[in-house]
mmCIF file of C-alpha atoms in Angstrom:
data_model
loop_
_atom_site.group_PDB
_atom_site.id
_atom_site.type_symbol
_atom_site.label_atom_id
_atom_site.label_comp_id
_atom_site.label_asym_id
_atom_site.label_seq_id
_atom_site.Cartn_x
_atom_site.Cartn_y
_atom_site.Cartn_z
ATOM 1 C CA MET L 1008 0.000 0.000 0.000
ATOM 2 C CA SER L 1009 1.493 3.332 -1.093
ATOM 3 C CA ILE L 1010 2.059 6.230 1.277
ATOM 4 C CA SER L 1011 0.043 9.353 0.482
ATOM 5 C CA SER L 1012 1.740 12.533 -0.650
ATOM 6 C CA LYS L 1013 0.669 14.284 2.555
ATOM 7 C CA SER L 1014 2.166 11.546 4.665
ATOM 8 C CA ARG L 1015 5.436 11.740 2.729
ATOM 9 C CA VAL L 1016 5.647 15.499 3.295
ATOM 10 C CA THR L 1017 5.005 14.976 7.000
ATOM 11 C CA GLY L 1018 7.700 12.326 7.147
ATOM 12 C CA ALA L 1019 10.119 14.584 5.273
ATOM 13 C CA LEU L 1020 9.412 17.444 7.696
ATOM 14 C CA LEU L 1021 10.243 15.196 10.621
ATOM 15 C CA ILE L 1022 13.419 13.948 8.943
ATOM 16 C CA VAL L 1023 14.630 17.556 8.531
ATOM 17 C CA ALA L 1024 13.646 18.565 12.062
ATOM 18 C CA GLY L 1025 14.881 15.314 13.584
ATOM 19 C CA THR L 1026 18.227 15.501 11.791
ATOM 20 C CA THR L 1027 18.682 19.135 12.804
ATOM 21 C CA ILE L 1028 17.682 18.882 16.462
ATOM 22 C CA GLY L 1029 20.473 16.622 17.572
ATOM 23 C CA ALA L 1030 23.817 16.511 19.244
ATOM 24 C CA GLY L 1031 24.690 20.031 18.100
ATOM 25 C CA MET L 1032 21.887 21.358 20.260
ATOM 26 C CA LEU L 1033 23.667 20.104 23.366
ATOM 27 C CA ALA L 1034 26.741 22.158 22.517
ATOM 28 C CA LEU L 1035 24.803 25.419 22.046
ATOM 29 C CA PRO L 1036 24.711 26.546 25.698
ATOM 30 C CA MET L 1037 28.239 25.235 26.297
ATOM 31 C CA THR L 1038 29.637 27.673 23.719
ATOM 32 C CA SER L 1039 27.109 30.505 23.860
ATOM 33 C CA ILE L 1040 27.365 30.935 27.621
ATOM 34 C CA GLN L 1041 30.335 33.205 26.940
ATOM 35 C CA ILE L 1042 28.367 35.481 24.582
ATOM 36 C CA GLY L 1043 25.078 35.470 26.492
ATOM 37 C CA PHE L 1044 21.458 34.813 25.649
ATOM 38 C CA PHE L 1045 20.625 37.900 23.585
ATOM 39 C CA ASN L 1046 23.724 37.602 21.419
ATOM 40 C CA SER L 1047 22.929 33.935 20.869
ATOM 41 C CA VAL L 1048 19.412 34.843 19.674
ATOM 42 C CA TRP L 1049 20.579 36.936 16.737
ATOM 43 C CA LEU L 1050 23.465 34.574 15.958
ATOM 44 C CA LEU L 1051 21.134 31.561 15.869
ATOM 45 C CA THR L 1052 18.692 33.437 13.644
ATOM 46 C CA LEU L 1053 21.501 34.414 11.268
ATOM 47 C CA MET L 1054 22.769 30.824 11.044
ATOM 48 C CA TRP L 1055 19.241 29.552 10.390
ATOM 49 C CA ALA L 1056 18.751 32.067 7.568
ATOM 50 C CA LEU L 1057 22.071 31.058 6.010
ATOM 51 C CA MET L 1058 21.411 27.337 6.209
ATOM 52 C CA ALA L 1059 17.788 27.557 5.058
ATOM 53 C CA PHE L 1060 18.909 29.616 2.058
ATOM 54 C CA THR L 1061 21.706 27.231 1.088
ATOM 55 C CA ALA L 1062 19.353 24.260 1.525
ATOM 56 C CA LEU L 1063 17.008 25.863 -0.995
ATOM 57 C CA VAL L 1064 19.994 26.479 -3.268
ATOM 58 C CA THR L 1065 20.883 22.779 -2.994
ATOM 59 C CA LEU L 1066 17.294 21.976 -3.936
ATOM 60 C CA GLU L 1067 17.518 24.358 -6.889
ATOM 61 C CA ILE L 1068 20.642 22.810 -8.387
ATOM 62 C CA ASN L 1069 19.215 19.299 -7.874
ATOM 63 C CA LEU L 1070 16.107 20.174 -9.855
ATOM 64 C CA ARG L 1071 18.157 22.057 -12.463
ATOM 65 C CA MET L 1072 20.342 19.008 -13.038
ATOM 66 C CA ARG L 1073 17.335 16.732 -13.470
ATOM 67 C CA GLY L 1074 15.299 19.289 -15.412
ATOM 68 C CA GLY L 1075 12.650 19.218 -12.701
ATOM 69 C CA ASN L 1076 11.229 15.948 -14.080
ATOM 70 C CA SER L 1077 13.104 13.250 -12.181
ATOM 71 C CA ALA L 1078 12.552 12.221 -8.580
ATOM 72 C CA LEU L 1079 16.160 11.136 -8.219
ATOM 73 C CA GLY L 1080 18.057 13.415 -5.853
ATOM 74 C CA VAL L 1081 21.787 13.884 -6.374
ATOM 75 C CA SER L 1082 24.375 14.336 -3.642
ATOM 76 C CA VAL L 1083 26.535 17.449 -3.442
ATOM 77 C CA ALA L 1084 29.436 15.360 -4.747
ATOM 78 C CA GLY L 1085 27.463 14.466 -7.875
ATOM 79 C CA LEU L 1086 26.470 18.085 -8.400
ATOM 80 C CA ALA L 1087 30.064 19.306 -7.952
ATOM 81 C CA GLN L 1088 31.308 16.764 -10.466
ATOM 82 C CA THR L 1089 28.777 17.880 -13.078
ATOM 83 C CA ALA L 1090 29.613 21.557 -12.553
ATOM 84 C CA PHE L 1091 33.388 21.507 -11.957
ATOM 85 C CA GLY L 1092 34.670 18.110 -13.067
ATOM 86 C CA TRP L 1093 36.898 15.748 -11.126
ATOM 87 C CA GLY L 1094 38.416 18.527 -8.972
ATOM 88 C CA GLY L 1095 35.045 19.581 -7.613
ATOM 89 C CA GLN L 1096 34.067 15.966 -7.171
ATOM 90 C CA LEU L 1097 37.202 15.202 -5.145
ATOM 91 C CA ILE L 1098 36.682 18.159 -2.789
ATOM 92 C CA ALA L 1099 33.019 17.346 -2.335
ATOM 93 C CA LYS L 1100 33.480 13.631 -1.733
ATOM 94 C CA THR L 1101 36.314 14.187 0.723
ATOM 95 C CA SER L 1102 34.308 16.775 2.638
ATOM 96 C CA LEU L 1103 31.173 14.623 2.531
ATOM 97 C CA LEU L 1104 32.898 11.583 3.970
ATOM 98 C CA LEU L 1105 34.631 13.685 6.619
ATOM 99 C CA LEU L 1106 31.339 15.294 7.660
ATOM 100 C CA PHE L 1107 29.178 12.177 7.742
ATOM 101 C CA TYR L 1108 31.731 9.920 9.356
ATOM 102 C CA ALA L 1109 32.674 12.578 11.921
ATOM 103 C CA LEU L 1110 29.046 13.122 12.863
ATOM 104 C CA LEU L 1111 28.255 9.406 13.097
ATOM 105 C CA ALA L 1112 31.368 8.820 15.200
ATOM 106 C CA ALA L 1113 30.322 11.640 17.523
ATOM 107 C CA TYR L 1114 26.773 10.336 17.821
ATOM 108 C CA ILE L 1115 27.918 6.774 18.529
ATOM 109 C CA THR L 1116 30.394 7.846 21.213
ATOM 110 C CA GLY L 1117 27.933 10.252 22.828
ATOM 111 C CA SER L 1118 25.031 7.813 22.933
ATOM 112 C CA SER L 1119 27.202 4.877 23.981
ATOM 113 C CA SER L 1120 28.470 6.791 26.999
ATOM 114 C CA LEU L 1121 24.870 7.514 27.988
ATOM 115 C CA ILE L 1122 23.919 3.851 27.550
ATOM 116 C CA LYS L 1123 26.882 2.789 29.668
ATOM 117 C CA GLU L 1124 25.924 5.284 32.376
ATOM 118 C CA GLY L 1125 22.306 4.136 32.204
ATOM 119 C CA PHE L 1126 23.283 0.531 32.846
ATOM 120 C CA HIS L 1127 25.529 1.707 35.682
ATOM 121 C CA THR L 1128 22.635 3.471 37.436
ATOM 122 C CA ILE L 1129 20.693 0.184 37.611
ATOM 123 C CA GLY L 1130 23.699 -1.743 38.891
ATOM 124 C CA ILE L 1131 24.782 -3.419 35.631
ATOM 125 C CA ALA L 1132 28.379 -3.124 34.467
ATOM 126 C CA CYS L 1133 28.352 -2.478 30.715
ATOM 127 C CA PRO L 1134 31.708 -1.922 28.966
ATOM 128 C CA PHE L 1135 31.805 0.996 26.559
ATOM 129 C CA SER L 1136 32.526 -1.355 23.649
ATOM 130 C CA VAL L 1137 29.372 -3.367 24.367
ATOM 131 C CA ALA L 1138 27.283 -0.196 24.635
ATOM 132 C CA THR L 1139 28.734 0.951 21.307
ATOM 133 C CA LEU L 1140 27.794 -2.300 19.578
ATOM 134 C CA ILE L 1141 24.294 -2.288 21.086
ATOM 135 C CA TYR L 1142 23.590 1.238 19.874
ATOM 136 C CA THR L 1143 25.043 0.829 16.375
ATOM 137 C CA LEU L 1144 23.384 -2.519 15.677
ATOM 138 C CA SER L 1145 20.022 -1.408 17.079
ATOM 139 C CA LEU L 1146 19.744 1.553 14.705
ATOM 140 C CA GLY L 1147 21.817 0.154 11.855
ATOM 141 C CA TRP L 1148 19.117 -2.368 10.936
ATOM 142 C CA CYS L 1149 16.681 0.515 10.277
ATOM 143 C CA ILE L 1150 19.054 2.008 7.723
ATOM 144 C CA ASN L 1151 19.646 -1.430 6.223
ATOM 145 C CA ALA L 1152 15.900 -1.979 5.827
ATOM 146 C CA CYS L 1153 14.634 1.003 3.787
ATOM 147 C CA VAL L 1154 13.939 4.746 3.887
ATOM 148 C CA ARG L 1155 10.376 4.054 5.033
ATOM 149 C CA MET L 1156 11.700 2.239 8.094
ATOM 150 C CA VAL L 1157 13.956 5.213 8.872
ATOM 151 C CA ASP L 1158 10.933 7.473 8.480
ATOM 152 C CA TYR L 1159 8.844 5.466 10.952
ATOM 153 C CA ALA L 1160 11.695 5.078 13.452
ATOM 154 C CA ASN L 1161 12.433 8.794 13.210
ATOM 155 C CA ARG L 1162 8.765 9.661 13.761
ATOM 156 C CA PHE L 1163 8.725 7.590 16.931
ATOM 157 C CA PHE L 1164 11.969 8.962 18.376
ATOM 158 C CA PHE L 1165 11.196 12.533 17.293
ATOM 159 C CA THR L 1166 7.725 12.464 18.858
ATOM 160 C CA LEU L 1167 9.086 11.019 22.090
ATOM 161 C CA LYS L 1168 11.887 13.580 22.064
ATOM 162 C CA MET L 1169 9.473 16.485 21.733
ATOM 163 C CA VAL L 1170 7.283 15.142 24.547
ATOM 164 C CA VAL L 1171 10.319 14.844 26.817
ATOM 165 C CA PHE L 1172 11.552 18.258 25.687
ATOM 166 C CA ALA L 1173 8.225 19.902 26.547
ATOM 167 C CA GLY L 1174 8.208 18.318 30.000
ATOM 168 C CA MET L 1175 11.837 19.242 30.547
ATOM 169 C CA ILE L 1176 11.305 22.879 29.572
ATOM 170 C CA ILE L 1177 8.263 23.184 31.835
ATOM 171 C CA CYS L 1178 10.313 21.836 34.741
ATOM 172 C CA LEU L 1179 13.362 24.009 33.942
ATOM 173 C CA LEU L 1180 11.564 27.347 33.544
ATOM 174 C CA PRO L 1181 11.047 27.911 37.316
ATOM 175 C CA TYR L 1182 14.839 27.804 37.756
ATOM 176 C CA VAL L 1183 15.486 30.577 35.204
ATOM 177 C CA GLN L 1184 16.934 33.794 36.649
ATOM 178 C CA VAL L 1185 16.803 37.044 34.650
ATOM 179 C CA GLU L 1186 20.264 38.097 35.820
ATOM 180 C CA ASN L 1187 21.735 34.952 34.282
ATOM 181 C CA LEU L 1188 20.286 35.887 30.888
ATOM 182 C CA THR L 1189 21.899 39.325 30.914
ATOM 183 C CA TYR L 1190 25.395 38.004 31.665
ATOM 184 C CA HIS L 1191 27.742 37.972 28.647
ATOM 185 C CA HIS L 1192 31.128 39.016 27.346
ATOM 186 C CA GLY L 1193 30.187 39.409 23.697
ATOM 187 C CA THR L 1194 33.799 39.507 22.476
ATOM 188 C CA LEU L 1195 34.777 38.664 18.909
ATOM 189 C CA SER L 1196 36.722 35.680 20.216
ATOM 190 C CA ALA L 1197 33.645 34.280 21.984
ATOM 191 C CA LEU L 1198 31.493 34.850 18.895
ATOM 192 C CA SER L 1199 34.015 33.106 16.650
ATOM 193 C CA ILE L 1200 33.889 30.061 18.925
ATOM 194 C CA ALA L 1201 30.088 29.937 19.041
ATOM 195 C CA ALA L 1202 29.405 30.657 15.357
ATOM 196 C CA PRO L 1203 30.707 27.335 13.899
ATOM 197 C CA VAL L 1204 28.787 25.350 16.530
ATOM 198 C CA PHE L 1205 25.578 27.275 15.827
ATOM 199 C CA PHE L 1206 26.162 26.750 12.113
ATOM 200 C CA THR L 1207 26.632 22.991 12.488
ATOM 201 C CA SER L 1208 23.418 22.770 14.512
ATOM 202 C CA PHE L 1209 21.414 23.482 11.342
ATOM 203 C CA GLY L 1210 23.117 20.873 9.196
ATOM 204 C CA PHE L 1211 20.530 18.696 7.447
ATOM 205 C CA HIS L 1212 21.677 19.304 3.867
ATOM 206 C CA GLY L 1213 23.062 15.809 3.375
ATOM 207 C CA SER L 1214 19.512 14.463 3.567
ATOM 208 C CA ILE L 1215 18.154 16.665 0.750
ATOM 209 C CA PRO L 1216 18.688 14.059 -2.030
ATOM 210 C CA THR L 1217 16.841 11.532 0.120
ATOM 211 C CA LEU L 1218 14.001 14.032 0.627
ATOM 212 C CA ILE L 1219 13.706 14.532 -3.139
ATOM 213 C CA ASN L 1220 13.614 10.778 -3.659
ATOM 214 C CA TYR L 1221 10.935 10.434 -0.988
ATOM 215 C CA VAL L 1222 8.685 13.430 -1.731
ATOM 216 C CA GLY L 1223 9.287 13.675 -5.478
ATOM 217 C CA PRO L 1224 10.431 16.594 -7.698
ATOM 218 C CA HIS L 1225 7.820 19.014 -6.379
ATOM 219 C CA PRO L 1226 9.447 22.425 -5.658
ATOM 220 C CA ARG L 1227 6.558 23.840 -3.636
ATOM 221 C CA GLN L 1228 6.334 20.838 -1.323
ATOM 222 C CA LEU L 1229 10.098 20.538 -0.961
ATOM 223 C CA ARG L 1230 10.482 24.259 -0.222
ATOM 224 C CA PHE L 1231 7.778 23.921 2.434
ATOM 225 C CA VAL L 1232 9.654 20.956 3.938
ATOM 226 C CA VAL L 1233 12.979 22.836 4.021
ATOM 227 C CA LEU L 1234 11.663 26.095 5.482
ATOM 228 C CA LEU L 1235 9.240 24.717 8.056
ATOM 229 C CA GLY L 1236 11.437 21.740 8.880
ATOM 230 C CA SER L 1237 14.363 24.043 9.724
ATOM 231 C CA LEU L 1238 12.294 26.827 11.335
ATOM 232 C CA PHE L 1239 10.948 24.496 14.001
ATOM 233 C CA PRO L 1240 14.482 23.649 15.262
ATOM 234 C CA LEU L 1241 15.258 27.386 15.461
ATOM 235 C CA LEU L 1242 12.308 27.909 17.806
ATOM 236 C CA VAL L 1243 13.335 24.882 19.864
ATOM 237 C CA TYR L 1244 16.922 26.179 20.078
ATOM 238 C CA LEU L 1245 15.797 29.608 21.273
ATOM 239 C CA LEU L 1246 13.652 28.043 23.990
ATOM 240 C CA TRP L 1247 16.516 25.726 24.930
ATOM 241 C CA GLN L 1248 18.898 28.680 25.200
ATOM 242 C CA LEU L 1249 16.431 30.584 27.370
ATOM 243 C CA THR L 1250 16.111 27.773 29.903
ATOM 244 C CA THR L 1251 19.710 26.546 30.030
ATOM 245 C CA LEU L 1252 21.456 29.930 30.015
ATOM 246 C CA GLY L 1253 18.863 31.259 32.421
ATOM 247 C CA ILE L 1254 19.767 28.568 34.954
ATOM 248 C CA VAL L 1255 23.554 28.774 34.865
ATOM 249 C CA PRO L 1256 24.965 31.530 37.124
ATOM 250 C CA ALA L 1257 27.853 33.680 35.956
ATOM 251 C CA SER L 1258 30.175 32.074 38.508
ATOM 252 C CA GLN L 1259 29.893 28.705 36.708
ATOM 253 C CA ALA L 1260 29.965 29.990 33.131
ATOM 254 C CA THR L 1261 33.649 29.282 32.530
ATOM 255 C CA THR L 1262 33.482 25.811 34.071
ATOM 256 C CA ILE L 1263 30.541 24.700 31.933
ATOM 257 C CA ALA L 1264 32.059 26.211 28.796
ATOM 258 C CA GLN L 1265 35.070 23.903 29.246
ATOM 259 C CA THR L 1266 33.176 20.679 29.907
ATOM 260 C CA ASP L 1267 31.836 17.927 27.620
ATOM 261 C CA VAL L 1268 28.282 16.718 27.039
ATOM 262 C CA ALA L 1269 28.258 14.406 30.049
ATOM 263 C CA GLY L 1270 29.649 17.170 32.238
ATOM 264 C CA PHE L 1271 27.082 19.616 30.909
ATOM 265 C CA VAL L 1272 24.226 17.243 31.760
ATOM 266 C CA GLN L 1273 25.676 16.630 35.221
ATOM 267 C CA ASN L 1274 25.952 20.381 35.868
ATOM 268 C CA LEU L 1275 22.322 20.952 34.907
ATOM 269 C CA ASN L 1276 21.292 18.080 37.167
ATOM 270 C CA ALA L 1277 23.275 19.586 40.037
ATOM 271 C CA LEU L 1278 21.828 23.078 39.528
ATOM 272 C CA THR L 1279 18.233 21.817 39.552
ATOM 273 C CA ASN L 1280 18.829 19.132 42.215
ATOM 274 C CA SER L 1281 15.875 17.143 40.866
ATOM 275 C CA PRO L 1282 16.322 13.393 40.093
ATOM 276 C CA SER L 1283 13.264 13.276 37.817
ATOM 277 C CA LEU L 1284 14.404 16.346 35.890
ATOM 278 C CA GLY L 1285 17.880 14.874 35.621
ATOM 279 C CA ALA L 1286 16.410 11.709 34.104
ATOM 280 C CA MET L 1287 14.480 13.776 31.548
ATOM 281 C CA ILE L 1288 17.608 15.725 30.569
ATOM 282 C CA THR L 1289 19.549 12.498 30.077
ATOM 283 C CA LEU L 1290 16.738 10.906 28.051
ATOM 284 C CA PHE L 1291 16.378 13.998 25.888
ATOM 285 C CA THR L 1292 20.112 14.027 25.250
ATOM 286 C CA PHE L 1293 19.976 10.417 24.091
ATOM 287 C CA LEU L 1294 16.939 10.995 21.846
ATOM 288 C CA ALA L 1295 18.430 14.157 20.334
ATOM 289 C CA ILE L 1296 21.545 12.263 19.293
ATOM 290 C CA THR L 1297 19.529 9.300 18.002
ATOM 291 C CA THR L 1298 17.307 11.313 15.638
ATOM 292 C CA SER L 1299 20.380 13.017 14.205
ATOM 293 C CA PHE L 1300 22.030 9.626 13.831
ATOM 294 C CA LEU L 1301 19.155 8.341 11.685
ATOM 295 C CA GLY L 1302 19.129 11.363 9.372
ATOM 296 C CA VAL L 1303 22.897 11.464 8.894
ATOM 297 C CA ALA L 1304 23.187 7.694 8.478
ATOM 298 C CA ILE L 1305 20.587 7.483 5.707
ATOM 299 C CA GLY L 1306 22.272 10.423 3.964
ATOM 300 C CA LEU L 1307 25.661 8.682 4.083
ATOM 301 C CA PHE L 1308 24.098 5.382 2.976
ATOM 302 C CA ASP L 1309 22.569 6.936 -0.146
ATOM 303 C CA SER L 1310 25.733 8.909 -0.882
ATOM 304 C CA LEU L 1311 27.956 5.822 -0.713
ATOM 305 C CA ALA L 1312 25.563 3.852 -2.908
ATOM 306 C CA GLU L 1313 25.634 6.641 -5.510
ATOM 307 C CA THR L 1314 29.387 7.268 -5.356
ATOM 308 C CA LEU L 1315 30.341 3.592 -5.635
ATOM 309 C CA SER L 1316 27.470 2.744 -8.014
ATOM 310 C CA LEU L 1317 26.290 0.031 -5.648
ATOM 311 C CA PRO L 1318 22.794 -1.432 -6.088
ATOM 312 C CA THR L 1319 20.511 -1.342 -3.057
ATOM 313 C CA VAL L 1320 17.582 -3.443 -4.264
ATOM 314 C CA THR L 1321 18.087 -6.647 -2.279
ATOM 315 C CA GLN L 1322 18.744 -6.904 1.465
ATOM 316 C CA PHE L 1323 22.206 -8.340 0.835
ATOM 317 C CA GLU L 1324 23.128 -5.413 -1.405
ATOM 318 C CA ARG L 1325 21.913 -2.975 1.254
ATOM 319 C CA PHE L 1326 23.879 -4.897 3.887
ATOM 320 C CA LYS L 1327 27.139 -4.338 1.986
ATOM 321 C CA VAL L 1328 26.479 -0.597 1.819
ATOM 322 C CA SER L 1329 25.554 -0.629 5.522
ATOM 323 C CA LEU L 1330 28.952 -2.105 6.391
ATOM 324 C CA LEU L 1331 30.674 0.766 4.585
ATOM 325 C CA THR L 1332 28.389 3.207 6.368
ATOM 326 C CA PHE L 1333 28.856 2.050 9.958
ATOM 327 C CA LEU L 1334 32.212 0.283 10.296
ATOM 328 C CA PRO L 1335 34.488 3.399 10.095
ATOM 329 C CA PRO L 1336 32.618 5.441 12.762
ATOM 330 C CA LEU L 1337 32.169 2.290 14.853
ATOM 331 C CA PHE L 1338 35.929 1.686 14.905
ATOM 332 C CA PHE L 1339 36.514 5.331 15.827
ATOM 333 C CA ALA L 1340 34.094 5.057 18.730
ATOM 334 C CA LEU L 1341 35.685 1.837 19.970
ATOM 335 C CA PHE L 1342 39.197 3.306 20.007
ATOM 336 C CA TYR L 1343 38.323 6.881 21.047
ATOM 337 C CA ASN L 1344 35.751 6.578 23.802
ATOM 338 C CA ASP L 1345 35.908 10.319 24.549
ATOM 339 C CA GLY L 1346 35.935 11.404 20.908
ATOM 340 C CA PHE L 1347 32.606 13.250 20.895
ATOM 341 C CA ILE L 1348 34.102 16.746 20.865
ATOM 342 C CA ILE L 1349 37.022 15.684 18.654
ATOM 343 C CA ALA L 1350 34.688 14.359 15.963
ATOM 344 C CA LEU L 1351 32.356 17.358 16.041
ATOM 345 C CA GLY L 1352 35.336 19.679 15.699
ATOM 346 C CA TYR L 1353 35.928 18.568 12.113
ATOM 347 C CA ALA L 1354 32.275 18.669 11.122
ATOM 348 C CA ALA L 1355 31.944 22.480 10.901
ATOM 349 C CA ILE L 1356 34.666 22.858 8.256
ATOM 350 C CA ALA L 1357 33.318 20.023 6.114
ATOM 351 C CA LEU L 1358 29.747 21.298 6.465
ATOM 352 C CA SER L 1359 30.797 24.798 5.371
ATOM 353 C CA ILE L 1360 32.230 23.351 2.174
ATOM 354 C CA LEU L 1361 29.294 21.045 1.472
ATOM 355 C CA ALA L 1362 26.329 23.131 2.587
ATOM 356 C CA VAL L 1363 27.523 26.622 1.601
ATOM 357 C CA LEU L 1364 30.566 26.877 -0.667
ATOM 358 C CA ILE L 1365 29.798 24.140 -3.202
ATOM 359 C CA PRO L 1366 26.026 24.758 -3.607
ATOM 360 C CA THR L 1367 26.429 28.525 -4.021
ATOM 361 C CA ALA L 1368 29.324 28.083 -6.453
ATOM 362 C CA VAL L 1369 27.386 25.543 -8.533
ATOM 363 C CA ALA L 1370 24.273 27.745 -8.517
ATOM 364 C CA LEU L 1371 26.273 30.783 -9.668
ATOM 365 C CA LYS L 1372 27.812 28.804 -12.510
ATOM 366 C CA TRP L 1373 24.580 27.200 -13.663
ATOM 367 C CA ARG L 1374 22.554 30.405 -13.514
ATOM 368 C CA ILE L 1375 24.963 31.775 -16.098
ATOM 369 C CA ASP L 1376 25.313 28.627 -18.228
ATOM 370 C CA ARG L 1377 21.779 27.186 -18.166
ATOM 371 C CA ALA L 1378 18.649 28.902 -19.421
ATOM 372 C CA THR L 1379 16.118 26.296 -18.220
ATOM 373 C CA VAL L 1380 15.004 27.119 -14.691
ATOM 374 C CA PRO L 1381 12.524 24.641 -13.147
ATOM 375 C CA TYR L 1382 13.064 26.289 -9.756
ATOM 376 C CA GLN L 1383 15.209 29.222 -8.587
ATOM 377 C CA VAL L 1384 15.764 30.652 -5.117
ATOM 378 C CA ALA L 1385 15.105 34.356 -4.621
ATOM 379 C CA GLY L 1386 17.935 36.767 -3.865
ATOM 380 C CA GLY L 1387 19.855 36.683 -7.104
ATOM 381 C CA LYS L 1388 23.613 36.482 -7.439
ATOM 382 C CA THR L 1389 24.155 38.921 -4.545
ATOM 383 C CA ALA L 1390 22.631 36.515 -2.026
ATOM 384 C CA LEU L 1391 24.726 33.651 -3.385
ATOM 385 C CA ILE L 1392 27.951 35.663 -3.108
ATOM 386 C CA LEU L 1393 27.146 36.807 0.442
ATOM 387 C CA ALA L 1394 26.410 33.230 1.481
ATOM 388 C CA PHE L 1395 29.698 32.068 -0.063
ATOM 389 C CA ILE L 1396 31.679 34.727 1.815
ATOM 390 C CA THR L 1397 29.960 33.765 5.075
ATOM 391 C CA GLY L 1398 30.946 30.140 4.535
ATOM 392 C CA VAL L 1399 34.587 31.148 4.071
ATOM 393 C CA LEU L 1400 34.461 33.216 7.271
ATOM 394 C CA LEU L 1401 33.030 30.270 9.226
ATOM 395 C CA ILE L 1402 35.924 28.077 8.118
ATOM 396 C CA ALA L 1403 38.379 30.819 9.095
ATOM 397 C CA PHE L 1404 36.734 31.183 12.518
ATOM 398 C CA LYS L 1405 37.016 27.445 13.123
ATOM 399 C CA ILE L 1406 40.664 27.272 12.071
ATOM 400 C CA LEU L 1407 41.626 30.329 14.120
#
């Protein structure tokens, strides 16, 4: 029985939102605590506008390449190859693999540490390696099955995550202090540290080819999916910033800024001194990472199948692609148990290349070379050039 068009759009919306609201969200207050709540509001809004625009640009060049008639989405690597030849393809593929593998490695290490700690709280000793295998195998079979299975699994985890998030926010709001929201340094150095993290928190672009395959080559529906699917995470992030930054006093700002995800969760638990709230924060952390894992994993799966020209019709063929998808980040997680921050550190540079530099460059080239325009993003060449410059600045901020 076929899925209705409305149901596919709903599933695509949840894939975008679920992929976006993930592990990056946990790092937002850890980096923005140095710039303060109000500075983080405008910086988050700016990063959302940039990433929503470049996502629409990626949609534009996909539909341009296919003439707006095919439902087959193409990865950024495929688009770069068509526009710039083997050089563009090499840069795109290298960046794509770095981004996807880095994110999956971060998600596996982060979730595995939570699973290990969860077993510890009930008196069961679970080695990190076992927790890593449990997590990877449990979600890997969804990717190996089909996109529809990923859709259904993502709907379940995303819905549960939002329910937990709502309960968590309601419980956290009474602890918010206005004086904590007004504390900030606002220096250029602090902004340069926060900007790449904020930017990475809106990274769902790798799933755009999958969305085109799932929804079909319908610009209006896909534009709706991109804009609404990314706007919802922005609102969630702003609410998350309000509650977390409003709880942390200025005296602990430096300490929390230097900690990792586990330390951040422990600090929030200590500040609220509520076991039930602490359990909700931990569960939300796990669910946030898991929904991102599903979106990134299916994007990498489709990209590898396209790059290597591997068929994915039978279960055995999908299993071979799944091995290529999960073994590299699994090995990283097994050998670098504390590699969450290390892996995320490389993601911002790769994402800048893939989500901003390549799409805007391809769009600029094709708007000059190609007359047929099945869909074109508003803003003209000026918007494309400004987005490109911003992407270069983000890379410079991260390197410096």
